[in-house]
Short mmCIF file of C-alpha atoms in Angstrom, two decimals:
data_model
loop_
_atom_site.label_atom_id
_atom_site.label_comp_id
_atom_site.label_asym_id
_atom_site.label_seq_id
_atom_site.Cartn_x
_atom_site.Cartn_y
_atom_site.Cartn_z
CA MET A 1 142.42 102.17 49.80
CA ALA A 2 141.98 104.70 51.87
CA VAL A 3 138.08 105.16 50.21
CA TYR A 4 137.69 101.77 51.64
CA LYS A 5 138.52 102.67 55.28
CA ILE A 6 136.57 105.31 55.54
CA ILE A 7 133.72 103.01 54.17
CA LEU A 8 134.87 101.04 56.91
CA PHE A 9 135.52 102.88 59.47
CA CYS A 10 131.84 104.92 58.87
CA SER A 11 130.35 101.40 58.74
CA ILE A 12 131.64 99.79 62.14
CA VAL A 13 130.69 103.22 63.75
CA PHE A 14 127.01 103.80 61.75
CA ALA A 15 126.59 99.83 63.26
CA ILE A 16 127.75 100.49 66.85
CA SER A 17 125.73 103.77 67.07
CA PHE A 18 122.14 101.62 66.18
CA ALA A 19 124.02 98.33 67.91
CA GLN A 20 122.77 100.85 71.43
CA ARG A 21 119.06 100.08 71.29
CA PRO A 22 117.47 97.45 70.11
CA PHE A 23 115.28 97.45 66.65
CA TYR A 24 111.92 96.93 68.54
CA ALA A 25 112.28 99.22 71.36
CA GLY A 26 111.22 102.10 68.40
CA LEU A 27 113.12 104.62 67.47
CA ARG A 28 112.70 108.06 69.54
CA PRO A 29 113.81 108.24 72.96
CA ILE A 30 112.41 106.77 75.48
CA GLY A 31 110.06 109.06 77.83
CA TYR A 32 106.46 109.64 78.73
CA PRO A 33 104.32 108.28 75.88
CA GLU A 34 102.57 109.73 73.28
CA VAL A 35 99.04 110.49 74.18
CA GLU A 36 96.38 112.16 72.01
CA PRO A 37 94.17 114.64 73.41
CA ASN A 38 91.18 113.82 74.90
CA VAL A 39 88.38 114.00 71.19
CA ILE A 40 85.13 113.71 74.08
CA THR A 41 83.80 117.36 73.42
CA ASN A 42 80.46 118.22 73.20
CA LYS A 43 79.07 120.07 70.17
CA TYR A 44 80.60 123.13 70.86
CA GLY A 45 83.76 122.27 71.50
CA GLU A 46 83.85 122.36 75.06
CA ASN A 47 84.14 119.21 77.72
CA ALA A 48 80.76 118.54 79.30
CA ASP A 49 81.17 118.08 82.90
CA LEU A 50 78.69 115.05 83.28
CA PRO A 51 79.46 112.28 85.40
CA ILE A 52 80.73 108.75 83.80
CA GLU A 53 77.06 106.90 84.37
CA ALA A 54 75.22 109.33 82.46
CA LYS A 55 77.27 108.64 79.12
CA GLY A 56 76.90 112.20 78.06
CA ASP A 57 73.95 112.54 78.36
CA TRP A 58 72.61 116.00 79.79
CA ASN A 59 68.94 115.01 79.20
CA LEU A 60 69.45 111.77 81.69
CA ILE A 61 70.75 114.95 83.94
CA LYS A 62 68.12 117.37 83.87
CA ARG A 63 65.39 114.31 84.25
CA LEU A 64 66.83 112.89 87.58
CA SER A 65 67.76 116.32 88.62
CA GLU A 66 63.93 116.81 88.94
CA LEU A 67 63.48 114.18 91.01
CA PRO A 68 63.15 113.89 94.87
CA ASP A 69 66.65 113.60 96.96
CA ASP A 70 65.68 110.02 98.48
CA LYS A 71 64.73 108.76 94.50
CA LYS A 72 67.98 110.46 92.65
CA PRO A 73 70.46 107.42 92.23
CA PHE A 74 73.49 107.62 94.64
CA TRP A 75 76.21 108.44 91.70
CA LEU A 76 74.26 111.51 90.27
CA LEU A 77 74.44 112.73 94.07
CA ASN A 78 78.06 111.33 94.89
CA TRP A 79 78.81 113.16 91.39
CA ARG A 80 77.68 116.05 92.83
CA HIS A 81 79.31 115.66 96.21
CA TYR A 82 82.61 115.85 94.74
CA ASN A 83 82.09 118.47 92.08
CA ASP A 84 81.59 121.24 95.07
CA ILE A 85 84.80 119.45 96.60
CA ARG A 86 86.63 120.46 93.67
CA LYS A 87 85.16 123.84 93.44
CA ASN A 88 85.69 124.85 97.10
CA PRO A 89 88.47 122.70 98.13
CA GLN A 90 89.21 122.52 101.83
CA THR A 91 92.82 124.42 102.64
CA TYR A 92 93.96 124.76 106.27
CA PRO A 93 96.78 126.81 107.43
CA GLN A 94 100.04 126.32 107.62
CA ARG A 95 102.03 125.94 111.28
CA PRO A 96 105.37 127.81 111.51
CA ASN A 97 108.11 125.29 111.39
CA VAL A 98 110.09 125.38 114.82
CA PHE A 99 113.36 124.52 113.19
CA VAL A 100 113.42 127.43 110.90
CA ASP A 101 113.83 130.85 112.77
CA GLY A 102 112.69 134.05 110.95
CA ASN A 103 114.91 135.82 113.91
CA THR A 104 118.54 135.34 112.05
CA ALA A 105 121.39 136.10 114.50
#
């Protein structure tokens, strides 16, 4: 009789613990979704720094770079400008806070 009570108690605890999360929510905890690493790489295993419009064609970028500036597509000029900004971002000096005084009494 005691064995039945233990089995009943364990099954009730088991049912209550699994009832806390619906079956369609999955078994892993809620948090950030699992994301696969970026698999788009060049043949040497490094990420290619190309604009999306080039679709991974480095020769296209080389050919378009030989054109005069007024004949280059806007997306290429825009991509180069944004790359320059990313490499050397503009920073501003921080102003001192008037509420925090360095002189403590």
